[in-house]
GROMACS .gro file of N, CA, C and O in nm:
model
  284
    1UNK      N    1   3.112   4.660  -5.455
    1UNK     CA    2   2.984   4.675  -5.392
    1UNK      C    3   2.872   4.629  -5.486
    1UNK      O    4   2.770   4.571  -5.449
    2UNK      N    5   2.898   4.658  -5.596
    2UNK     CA    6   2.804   4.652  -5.719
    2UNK      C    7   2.797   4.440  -5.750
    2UNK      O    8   2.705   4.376  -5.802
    3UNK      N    9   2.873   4.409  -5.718
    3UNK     CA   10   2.924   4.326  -5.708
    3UNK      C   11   2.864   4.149  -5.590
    3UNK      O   12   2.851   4.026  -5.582
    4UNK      N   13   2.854   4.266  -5.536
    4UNK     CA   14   2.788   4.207  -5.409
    4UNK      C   15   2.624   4.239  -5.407
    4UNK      O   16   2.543   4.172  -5.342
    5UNK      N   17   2.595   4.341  -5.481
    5UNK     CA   18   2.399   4.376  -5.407
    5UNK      C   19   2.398   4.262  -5.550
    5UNK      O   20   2.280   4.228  -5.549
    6UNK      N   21   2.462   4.189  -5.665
    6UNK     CA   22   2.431   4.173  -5.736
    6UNK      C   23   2.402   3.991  -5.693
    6UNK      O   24   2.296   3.929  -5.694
    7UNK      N   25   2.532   3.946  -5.662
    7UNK     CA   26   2.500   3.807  -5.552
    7UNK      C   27   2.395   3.797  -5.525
    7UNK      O   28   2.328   3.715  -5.588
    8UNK      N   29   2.305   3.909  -5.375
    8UNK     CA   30   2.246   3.921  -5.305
    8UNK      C   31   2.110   3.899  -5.365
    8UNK      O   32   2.043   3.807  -5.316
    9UNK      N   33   2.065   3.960  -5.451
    9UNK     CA   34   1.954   3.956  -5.552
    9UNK      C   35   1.903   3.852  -5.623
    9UNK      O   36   1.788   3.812  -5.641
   10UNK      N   37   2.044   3.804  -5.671
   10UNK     CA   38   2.039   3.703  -5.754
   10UNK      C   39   1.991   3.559  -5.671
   10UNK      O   40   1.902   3.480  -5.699
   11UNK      N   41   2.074   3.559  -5.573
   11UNK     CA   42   2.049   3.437  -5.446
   11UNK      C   43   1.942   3.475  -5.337
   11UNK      O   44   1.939   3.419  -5.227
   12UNK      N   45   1.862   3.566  -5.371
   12UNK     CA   46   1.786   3.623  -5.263
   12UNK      C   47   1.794   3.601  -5.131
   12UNK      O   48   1.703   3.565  -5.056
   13UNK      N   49   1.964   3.636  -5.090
   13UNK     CA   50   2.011   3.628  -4.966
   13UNK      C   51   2.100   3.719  -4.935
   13UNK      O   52   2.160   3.766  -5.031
   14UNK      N   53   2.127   3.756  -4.836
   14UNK     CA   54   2.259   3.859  -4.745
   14UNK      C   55   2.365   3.791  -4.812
   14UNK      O   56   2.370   3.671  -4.841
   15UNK      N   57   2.472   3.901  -4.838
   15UNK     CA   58   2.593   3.852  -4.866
   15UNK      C   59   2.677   3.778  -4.744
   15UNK      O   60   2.758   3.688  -4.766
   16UNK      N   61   2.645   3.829  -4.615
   16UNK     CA   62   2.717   3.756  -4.495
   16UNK      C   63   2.671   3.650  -4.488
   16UNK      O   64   2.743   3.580  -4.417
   17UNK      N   65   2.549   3.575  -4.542
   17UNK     CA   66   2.541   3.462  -4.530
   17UNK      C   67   2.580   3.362  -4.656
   17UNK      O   68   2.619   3.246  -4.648
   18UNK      N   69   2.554   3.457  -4.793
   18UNK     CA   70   2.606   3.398  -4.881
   18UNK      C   71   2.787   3.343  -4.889
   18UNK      O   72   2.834   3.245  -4.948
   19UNK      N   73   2.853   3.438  -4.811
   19UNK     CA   74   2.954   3.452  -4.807
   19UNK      C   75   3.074   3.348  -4.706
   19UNK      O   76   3.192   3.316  -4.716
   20UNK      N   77   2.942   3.316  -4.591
   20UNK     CA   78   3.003   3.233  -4.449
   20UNK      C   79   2.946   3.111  -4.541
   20UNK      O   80   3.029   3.022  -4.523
   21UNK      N   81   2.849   3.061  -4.630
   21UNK     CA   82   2.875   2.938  -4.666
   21UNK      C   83   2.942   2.869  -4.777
   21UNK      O   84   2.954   2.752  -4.813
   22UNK      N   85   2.988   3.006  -4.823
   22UNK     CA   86   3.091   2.972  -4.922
   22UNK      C   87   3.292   2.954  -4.915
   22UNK      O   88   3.389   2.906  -4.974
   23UNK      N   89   3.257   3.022  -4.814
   23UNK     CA   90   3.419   3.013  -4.710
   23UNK      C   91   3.421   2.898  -4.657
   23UNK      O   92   3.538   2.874  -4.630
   24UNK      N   93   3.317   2.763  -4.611
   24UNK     CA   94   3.376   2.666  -4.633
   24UNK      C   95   3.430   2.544  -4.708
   24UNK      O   96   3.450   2.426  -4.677
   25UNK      N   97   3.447   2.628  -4.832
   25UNK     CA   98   3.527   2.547  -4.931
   25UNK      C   99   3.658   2.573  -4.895
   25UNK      O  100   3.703   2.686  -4.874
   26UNK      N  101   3.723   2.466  -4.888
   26UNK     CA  102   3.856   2.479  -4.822
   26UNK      C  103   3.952   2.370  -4.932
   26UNK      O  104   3.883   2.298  -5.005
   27UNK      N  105   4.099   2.356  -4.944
   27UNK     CA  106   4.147   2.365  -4.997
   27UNK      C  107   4.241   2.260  -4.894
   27UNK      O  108   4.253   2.298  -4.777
   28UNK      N  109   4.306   2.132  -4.932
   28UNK     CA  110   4.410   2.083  -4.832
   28UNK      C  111   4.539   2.016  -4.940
   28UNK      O  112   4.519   1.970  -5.052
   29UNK      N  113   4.658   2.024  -4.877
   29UNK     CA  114   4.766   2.001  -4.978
   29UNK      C  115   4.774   1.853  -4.880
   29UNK      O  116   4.764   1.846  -4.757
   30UNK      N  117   4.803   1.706  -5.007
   30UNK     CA  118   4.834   1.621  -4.907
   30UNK      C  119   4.939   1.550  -4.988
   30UNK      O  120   4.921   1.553  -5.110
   31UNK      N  121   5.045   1.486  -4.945
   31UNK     CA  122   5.188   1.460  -4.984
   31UNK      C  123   5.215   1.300  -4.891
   31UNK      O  124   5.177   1.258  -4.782
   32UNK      N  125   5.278   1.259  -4.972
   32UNK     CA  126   5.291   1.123  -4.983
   32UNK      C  127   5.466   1.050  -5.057
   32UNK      O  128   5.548   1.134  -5.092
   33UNK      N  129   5.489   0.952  -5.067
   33UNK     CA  130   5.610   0.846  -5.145
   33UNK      C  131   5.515   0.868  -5.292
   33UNK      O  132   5.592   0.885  -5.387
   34UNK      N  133   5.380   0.870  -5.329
   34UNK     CA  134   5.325   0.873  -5.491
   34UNK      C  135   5.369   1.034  -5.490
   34UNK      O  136   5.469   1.039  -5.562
   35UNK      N  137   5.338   1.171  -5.439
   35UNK     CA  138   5.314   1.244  -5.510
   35UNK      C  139   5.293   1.351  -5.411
   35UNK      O  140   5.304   1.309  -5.295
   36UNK      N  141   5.264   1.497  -5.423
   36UNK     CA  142   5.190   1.586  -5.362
   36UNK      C  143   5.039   1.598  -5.440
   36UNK      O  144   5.045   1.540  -5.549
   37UNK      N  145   4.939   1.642  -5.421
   37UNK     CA  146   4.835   1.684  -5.470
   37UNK      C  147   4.734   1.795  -5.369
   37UNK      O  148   4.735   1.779  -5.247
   38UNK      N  149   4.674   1.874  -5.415
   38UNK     CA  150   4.589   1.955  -5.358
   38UNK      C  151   4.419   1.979  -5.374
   38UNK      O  152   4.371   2.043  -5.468
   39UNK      N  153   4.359   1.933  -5.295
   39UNK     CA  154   4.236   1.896  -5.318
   39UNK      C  155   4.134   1.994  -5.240
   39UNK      O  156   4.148   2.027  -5.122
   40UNK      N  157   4.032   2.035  -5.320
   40UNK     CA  158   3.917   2.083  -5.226
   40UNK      C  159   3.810   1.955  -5.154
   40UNK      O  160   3.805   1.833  -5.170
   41UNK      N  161   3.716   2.069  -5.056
   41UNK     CA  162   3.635   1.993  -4.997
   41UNK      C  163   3.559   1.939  -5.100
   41UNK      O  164   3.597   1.941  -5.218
   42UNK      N  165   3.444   1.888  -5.057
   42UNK     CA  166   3.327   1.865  -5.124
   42UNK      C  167   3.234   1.978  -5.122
   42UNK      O  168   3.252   2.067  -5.039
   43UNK      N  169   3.150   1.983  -5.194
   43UNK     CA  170   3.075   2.137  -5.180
   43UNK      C  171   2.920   2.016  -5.144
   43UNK      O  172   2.889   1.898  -5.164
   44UNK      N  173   2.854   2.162  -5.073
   44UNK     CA  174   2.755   2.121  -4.970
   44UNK      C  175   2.661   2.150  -5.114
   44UNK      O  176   2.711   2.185  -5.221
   45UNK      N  177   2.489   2.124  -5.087
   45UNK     CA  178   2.444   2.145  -5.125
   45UNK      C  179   2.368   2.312  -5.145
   45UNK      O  180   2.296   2.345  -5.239
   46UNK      N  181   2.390   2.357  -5.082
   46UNK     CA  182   2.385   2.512  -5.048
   46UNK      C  183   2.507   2.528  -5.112
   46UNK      O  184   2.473   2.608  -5.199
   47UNK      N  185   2.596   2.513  -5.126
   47UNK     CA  186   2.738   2.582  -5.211
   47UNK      C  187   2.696   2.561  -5.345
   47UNK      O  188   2.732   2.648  -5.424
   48UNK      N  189   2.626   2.464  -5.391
   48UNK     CA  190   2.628   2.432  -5.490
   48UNK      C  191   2.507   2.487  -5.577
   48UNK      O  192   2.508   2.521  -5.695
   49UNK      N  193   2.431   2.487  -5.510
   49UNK     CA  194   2.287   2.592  -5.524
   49UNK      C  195   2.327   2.756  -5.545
   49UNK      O  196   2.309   2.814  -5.652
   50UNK      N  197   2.362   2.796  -5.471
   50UNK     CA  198   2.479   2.944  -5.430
   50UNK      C  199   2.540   2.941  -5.651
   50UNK      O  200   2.488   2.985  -5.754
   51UNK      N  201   2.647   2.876  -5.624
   51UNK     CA  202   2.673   2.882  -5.703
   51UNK      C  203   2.659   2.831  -5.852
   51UNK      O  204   2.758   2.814  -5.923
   52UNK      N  205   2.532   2.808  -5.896
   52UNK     CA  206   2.462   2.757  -5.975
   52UNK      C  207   2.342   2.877  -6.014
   52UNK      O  208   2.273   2.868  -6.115
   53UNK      N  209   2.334   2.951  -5.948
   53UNK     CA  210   2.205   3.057  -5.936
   53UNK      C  211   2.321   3.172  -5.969
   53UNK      O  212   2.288   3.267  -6.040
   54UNK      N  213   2.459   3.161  -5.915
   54UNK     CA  214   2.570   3.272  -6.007
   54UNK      C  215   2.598   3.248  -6.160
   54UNK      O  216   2.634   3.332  -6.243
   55UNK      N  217   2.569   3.090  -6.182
   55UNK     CA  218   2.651   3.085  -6.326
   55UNK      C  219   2.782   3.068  -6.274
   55UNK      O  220   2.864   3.132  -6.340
   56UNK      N  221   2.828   3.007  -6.184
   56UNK     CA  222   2.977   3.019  -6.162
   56UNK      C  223   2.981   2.847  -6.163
   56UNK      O  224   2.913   2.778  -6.089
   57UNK      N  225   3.067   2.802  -6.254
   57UNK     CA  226   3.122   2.663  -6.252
   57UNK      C  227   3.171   2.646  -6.081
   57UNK      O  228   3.215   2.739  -6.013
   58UNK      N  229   3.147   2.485  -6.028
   58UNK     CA  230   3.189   2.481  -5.940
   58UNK      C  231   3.382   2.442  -5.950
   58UNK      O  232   3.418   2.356  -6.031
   59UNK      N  233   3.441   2.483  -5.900
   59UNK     CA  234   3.583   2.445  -5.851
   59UNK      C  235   3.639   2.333  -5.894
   59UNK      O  236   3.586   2.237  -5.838
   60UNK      N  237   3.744   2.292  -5.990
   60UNK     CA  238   3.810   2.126  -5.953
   60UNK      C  239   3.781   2.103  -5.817
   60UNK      O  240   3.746   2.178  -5.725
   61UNK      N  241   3.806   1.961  -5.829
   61UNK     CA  242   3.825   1.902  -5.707
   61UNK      C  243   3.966   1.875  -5.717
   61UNK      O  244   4.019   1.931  -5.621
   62UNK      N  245   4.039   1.823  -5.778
   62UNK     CA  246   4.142   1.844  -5.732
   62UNK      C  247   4.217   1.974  -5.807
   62UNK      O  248   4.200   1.992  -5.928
   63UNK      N  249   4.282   2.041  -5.747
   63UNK     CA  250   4.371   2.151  -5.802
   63UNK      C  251   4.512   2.149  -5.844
   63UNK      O  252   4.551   2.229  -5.929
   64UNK      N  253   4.609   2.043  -5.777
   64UNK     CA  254   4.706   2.025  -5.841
   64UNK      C  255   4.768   1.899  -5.842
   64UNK      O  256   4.770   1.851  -5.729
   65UNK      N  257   4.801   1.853  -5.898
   65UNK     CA  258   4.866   1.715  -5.867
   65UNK      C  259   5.045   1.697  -5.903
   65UNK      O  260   5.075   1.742  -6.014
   66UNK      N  261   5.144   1.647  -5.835
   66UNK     CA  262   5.286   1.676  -5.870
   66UNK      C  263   5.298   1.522  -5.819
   66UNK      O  264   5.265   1.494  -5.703
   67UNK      N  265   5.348   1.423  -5.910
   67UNK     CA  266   5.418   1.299  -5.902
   67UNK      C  267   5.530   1.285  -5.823
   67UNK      O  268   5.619   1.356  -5.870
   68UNK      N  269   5.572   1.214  -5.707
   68UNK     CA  270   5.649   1.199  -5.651
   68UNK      C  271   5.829   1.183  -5.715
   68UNK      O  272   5.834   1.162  -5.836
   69UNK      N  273   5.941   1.190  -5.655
   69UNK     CA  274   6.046   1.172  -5.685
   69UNK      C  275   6.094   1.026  -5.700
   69UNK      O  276   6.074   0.962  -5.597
   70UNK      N  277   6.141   0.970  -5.779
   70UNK     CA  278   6.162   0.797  -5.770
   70UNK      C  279   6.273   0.756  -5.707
   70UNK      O  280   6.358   0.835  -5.749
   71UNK      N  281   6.328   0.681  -5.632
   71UNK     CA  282   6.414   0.701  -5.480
   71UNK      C  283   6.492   0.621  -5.571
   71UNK      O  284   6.603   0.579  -5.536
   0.00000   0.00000   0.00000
């Protein structure tokens, strides 16, 4: 809770709204003959604002990468 009025203050906004524009950072696994890899979206400018006013580094963009098998 402490946690949250602290967001709120800091971003001088509701956490339900802080919160619905930060849930669309999304996350997609995409797989291929090169490789698997897992990538986020792009962050909006409001995500990035949001989280810049936390001190919170934004996210890789990509999150994992695994080289394919050689046939």
């Amino acid at each position: 809770m402490l946690l949250i009025r602290i967001a709120e203050t800091t971003c001088d906004d509701t956490w339900l709204n802080l919160r619905e524009e930060l849930e669309r950072i999304h996350v997609g696994t995409f797989a291929g003959p090169a490789g698997t890899f897992r990538q986020r979206t792009e962050t909006s400018t409001a995500q990035r604002a949001i989280l810049a006013k936390l001190s919170v580094a934004e996210p890789k963009r990509i999150i994992t990468l695994e080289p394919g098998t050689a046939a």
